[in-house]
Amino acid sequence: ITSLSVDTGSIATNSQIVTLSLTASDAIGVTGHYSSESATTPDLSDSGWTSVSSATAYSGTANYTMGSGEGTKTVYAWFRDFAGNISVADNDTIILDQSAPSGSVSINSGASSTNSVSVTLTLAATDGIGVTGYYASNSSSTPSLSDSGWTSVSSTTNYSGSASFTLAGTCTTNTVYVWFLDAAGNVSSQYSDSITLDTSCLYSFEEGS
């Protein structure tokens, strides 16, 4: 009995290096495993075998480097036992996606100015695998995947939506920066839009009149 999972069953990845979760059982003892993107059963003499301590119930992980080129990748795994028997292949698939989403943002439907720090962002993005989130900020610094400011959305290849946002500055041109994230963990280029906030200027003028 054997099983293989690539990156714990993830749909997609942006890295050629993935983690294989491997399990097998054998009455005599599992002594090794072999992984490949070829469906051809390996020989016992092939150099790709990884030896493990003989166990009737084996469970472990291994790093595997997939071939280059985006698309669906199928990884096969075989196990051998103490007697030299080779199992039938088990396999799992994952999509290698190294292309980031493309998108756009507009503030208050493209208005040139506003008298409120609260604005509405109109967001749109496309991705071959699926847009899964966005990050909006008053700072132009690209966020990391671990930053708390990411907003998750239902994965879709064509995303459109709106979001409330609070501008940072007053009586000046304010720029809002947005990034999009896809299911493989790719972060898009920076997209931005600007608007002039004039609330404080109007307030100061009224106070002085």
Short mmCIF file of C-alpha atoms in Angstrom, two decimals:
data_model
loop_
_atom_site.label_atom_id
_atom_site.label_comp_id
_atom_site.label_asym_id
_atom_site.label_seq_id
_atom_site.Cartn_x
_atom_site.Cartn_y
_atom_site.Cartn_z
CA ILE A 1 0.00 0.00 0.00
CA THR A 2 1.57 3.30 -1.10
CA SER A 3 0.66 6.97 -1.28
CA LEU A 4 2.22 10.17 -2.59
CA SER A 5 1.25 13.81 -2.04
CA VAL A 6 3.02 16.81 -3.60
CA ASP A 7 3.21 19.89 -1.33
CA THR A 8 0.50 18.38 0.89
CA GLY A 9 -1.97 18.36 -1.99
CA SER A 10 -1.62 22.00 -3.06
CA ILE A 11 -3.18 22.92 -6.39
CA ALA A 12 -0.27 25.08 -7.57
CA THR A 13 3.23 26.25 -6.70
CA ASN A 14 5.67 28.86 -8.01
CA SER A 15 8.74 26.78 -7.13
CA GLN A 16 10.28 23.90 -9.06
CA ILE A 17 11.31 22.41 -5.70
CA VAL A 18 8.40 20.67 -3.99
CA THR A 19 8.01 18.46 -0.93
CA LEU A 20 6.79 14.92 -1.41
CA SER A 21 4.89 13.20 1.40
CA LEU A 22 5.46 9.46 1.03
CA THR A 23 3.93 6.48 2.82
CA ALA A 24 4.15 2.75 2.17
CA SER A 25 3.63 -0.52 3.97
CA ASP A 26 5.15 -3.94 3.34
CA ALA A 27 5.09 -7.21 5.29
CA ILE A 28 8.89 -7.61 5.02
CA GLY A 29 10.01 -3.98 5.09
CA VAL A 30 10.11 -0.89 2.89
CA THR A 31 13.76 -0.04 2.16
CA GLY A 32 13.64 2.78 -0.39
CA HIS A 33 11.67 5.10 -2.67
CA TYR A 34 12.14 6.54 -6.15
CA SER A 35 10.50 9.67 -7.60
CA SER A 36 10.32 10.81 -11.20
CA GLU A 37 8.20 12.73 -13.70
CA SER A 38 8.47 9.71 -15.99
CA ALA A 39 5.88 6.97 -15.66
CA THR A 40 8.48 4.32 -16.52
CA THR A 41 9.13 1.93 -13.64
CA PRO A 42 12.76 2.24 -12.51
CA ASP A 43 15.21 -0.66 -12.23
CA LEU A 44 16.68 -1.60 -8.88
CA SER A 45 20.07 -0.52 -10.28
CA ASP A 46 18.93 3.03 -11.13
CA SER A 47 20.78 5.78 -9.24
CA GLY A 48 17.65 7.69 -8.26
CA TRP A 49 16.66 5.40 -5.38
CA THR A 50 16.67 6.86 -1.87
CA SER A 51 17.38 4.30 0.82
CA VAL A 52 15.45 4.34 4.10
CA SER A 53 15.69 2.26 7.26
CA SER A 54 13.71 -0.92 6.69
CA ALA A 55 10.21 -0.60 8.15
CA THR A 56 6.95 -2.43 7.59
CA ALA A 57 5.18 0.96 7.78
CA TYR A 58 7.19 3.79 6.23
CA SER A 59 6.29 7.50 6.32
CA GLY A 60 8.56 10.35 5.29
CA THR A 61 9.12 13.44 3.17
CA ALA A 62 11.57 14.27 0.41
CA ASN A 63 12.42 17.31 -1.66
CA TYR A 64 11.97 16.91 -5.41
CA THR A 65 12.98 19.28 -8.21
CA MET A 66 10.48 19.33 -11.06
CA GLY A 67 11.41 20.11 -14.62
CA SER A 68 11.28 23.70 -15.84
CA GLY A 69 8.35 25.12 -17.77
CA GLU A 70 4.95 26.14 -16.46
CA GLY A 71 1.99 23.79 -16.53
CA THR A 72 0.63 20.68 -14.84
CA LYS A 73 3.37 18.44 -13.46
CA THR A 74 2.83 14.78 -12.56
CA VAL A 75 5.23 13.19 -10.09
CA TYR A 76 5.41 9.40 -9.75
CA ALA A 77 6.75 7.43 -6.79
CA TRP A 78 7.75 3.80 -6.37
CA PHE A 79 8.81 1.89 -3.28
CA ARG A 80 11.04 -1.14 -2.92
CA ASP A 81 11.12 -3.72 -0.17
CA PHE A 82 13.81 -5.80 1.53
CA ALA A 83 13.29 -8.63 -0.98
CA GLY A 84 13.80 -6.34 -4.00
CA ASN A 85 10.15 -6.07 -5.02
CA ILE A 86 9.15 -2.74 -6.60
CA SER A 87 5.65 -1.37 -5.99
CA VAL A 88 3.27 -0.11 -8.61
CA ALA A 89 3.52 3.64 -9.12
CA ASP A 90 1.50 6.17 -7.20
CA ASN A 91 1.30 9.74 -8.50
CA ASP A 92 0.11 13.25 -7.75
CA THR A 93 -0.17 16.39 -9.85
CA ILE A 94 0.54 20.05 -9.21
CA ILE A 95 0.58 23.14 -11.43
CA LEU A 96 3.87 25.01 -11.76
CA ASP A 97 2.89 28.66 -12.14
CA GLN A 98 5.58 31.33 -12.05
CA SER A 99 3.54 34.11 -13.71
CA ALA A 100 2.11 36.80 -11.44
CA PRO A 101 -1.38 38.29 -11.85
CA SER A 102 -1.95 41.48 -13.81
CA GLY A 103 -4.42 44.06 -12.54
CA SER A 104 -5.58 47.61 -12.02
CA VAL A 105 -6.93 49.95 -9.35
CA SER A 106 -8.91 53.18 -9.43
CA ILE A 107 -9.93 55.46 -6.58
CA ASN A 108 -13.54 56.67 -6.44
CA SER A 109 -14.08 55.59 -10.04
CA GLY A 110 -11.16 57.69 -11.26
CA ALA A 111 -12.12 60.97 -9.56
CA SER A 112 -9.37 63.59 -9.40
CA SER A 113 -10.21 64.84 -5.89
CA THR A 114 -12.21 64.07 -2.77
CA ASN A 115 -13.11 65.80 0.50
CA SER A 116 -13.12 62.56 2.53
CA VAL A 117 -10.28 60.35 3.71
CA SER A 118 -12.58 57.35 3.17
CA VAL A 119 -12.54 56.27 -0.47
CA THR A 120 -13.61 53.28 -2.53
CA LEU A 121 -11.10 51.28 -4.54
CA THR A 122 -12.23 49.53 -7.70
CA LEU A 123 -10.01 46.48 -8.21
CA ALA A 124 -9.54 44.12 -11.15
CA ALA A 125 -7.04 41.36 -11.84
CA THR A 126 -6.54 38.31 -14.04
CA ASP A 127 -4.40 35.22 -13.58
CA GLY A 128 -4.12 31.88 -15.36
CA ILE A 129 -4.38 29.89 -12.13
CA GLY A 130 -6.53 32.13 -9.95
CA VAL A 131 -6.37 35.45 -8.10
CA THR A 132 -6.67 34.71 -4.38
CA GLY A 133 -6.06 38.06 -2.68
CA TYR A 134 -5.01 41.70 -2.79
CA TYR A 135 -3.03 44.12 -0.64
CA ALA A 136 -3.81 47.87 -0.60
CA SER A 137 -1.50 50.36 1.07
CA ASN A 138 -0.49 54.01 1.32
CA SER A 139 3.12 52.79 1.13
CA SER A 140 4.92 51.78 -2.06
CA SER A 141 6.87 49.01 -0.27
CA THR A 142 6.07 45.60 -1.74
CA PRO A 143 4.43 43.40 0.94
CA SER A 144 5.62 39.92 1.85
CA LEU A 145 3.31 36.92 1.81
CA SER A 146 3.33 36.91 5.63
CA ASP A 147 2.12 40.52 5.99
CA SER A 148 -1.22 40.81 7.76
CA GLY A 149 -2.68 43.33 5.31
CA TRP A 150 -3.61 40.79 2.63
CA THR A 151 -7.32 40.43 1.92
CA SER A 152 -8.35 36.97 0.69
CA VAL A 153 -10.86 36.51 -2.13
CA SER A 154 -12.40 33.40 -3.65
CA SER A 155 -9.95 32.08 -6.24
CA THR A 156 -10.90 33.19 -9.74
CA THR A 157 -9.06 33.75 -13.00
CA ASN A 158 -10.90 37.05 -13.49
CA TYR A 159 -11.32 39.04 -10.29
CA SER A 160 -13.22 42.30 -9.89
CA GLY A 161 -14.34 43.94 -6.69
CA SER A 162 -14.39 47.05 -4.56
CA ALA A 163 -12.95 47.87 -1.16
CA SER A 164 -13.18 50.71 1.33
CA PHE A 165 -9.83 52.39 2.03
CA THR A 166 -8.58 55.21 4.26
CA LEU A 167 -6.15 57.71 2.72
CA ALA A 168 -3.08 58.71 4.71
CA GLY A 169 -2.42 62.35 3.74
CA THR A 170 -4.33 65.61 3.88
CA CYS A 171 -4.50 68.59 1.53
CA THR A 172 -2.23 66.83 -0.97
CA THR A 173 -2.13 64.19 -3.65
CA ASN A 174 -2.55 60.73 -2.13
CA THR A 175 -1.40 57.58 -3.94
CA VAL A 176 -2.82 54.15 -3.17
CA TYR A 177 -0.73 51.10 -4.08
CA VAL A 178 -2.17 47.65 -4.73
CA TRP A 179 -0.71 44.18 -5.29
CA PHE A 180 -2.50 40.97 -6.23
CA LEU A 181 -1.73 37.38 -5.17
CA ASP A 182 -2.44 34.12 -7.00
CA ALA A 183 -2.98 30.53 -5.89
CA ALA A 184 0.67 29.65 -6.52
CA GLY A 185 1.97 32.43 -4.26
CA ASN A 186 3.03 34.82 -7.00
CA VAL A 187 2.75 38.53 -6.09
CA SER A 188 1.95 40.93 -8.91
CA SER A 189 3.71 44.11 -9.88
CA GLN A 190 2.63 47.29 -8.13
CA TYR A 191 -0.50 49.04 -9.39
CA SER A 192 -1.51 52.50 -8.21
CA ASP A 193 -3.87 55.43 -8.55
CA SER A 194 -3.80 58.95 -7.09
CA ILE A 195 -6.38 61.41 -5.82
CA THR A 196 -6.19 64.85 -4.22
CA LEU A 197 -7.58 65.14 -0.71
CA ASP A 198 -8.71 68.70 0.05
CA THR A 199 -10.77 68.36 3.26
CA SER A 200 -8.25 70.03 5.58
CA CYS A 201 -7.64 72.87 3.13
CA LEU A 202 -11.32 73.67 2.97
CA TYR A 203 -11.58 73.40 6.75
CA SER A 204 -8.65 75.79 7.29
CA PHE A 205 -10.10 78.29 4.83
CA GLU A 206 -13.48 78.23 6.58
CA GLU A 207 -11.83 78.73 9.98
CA GLY A 208 -9.88 81.73 8.74
CA SER A 209 -12.79 83.45 6.98
#
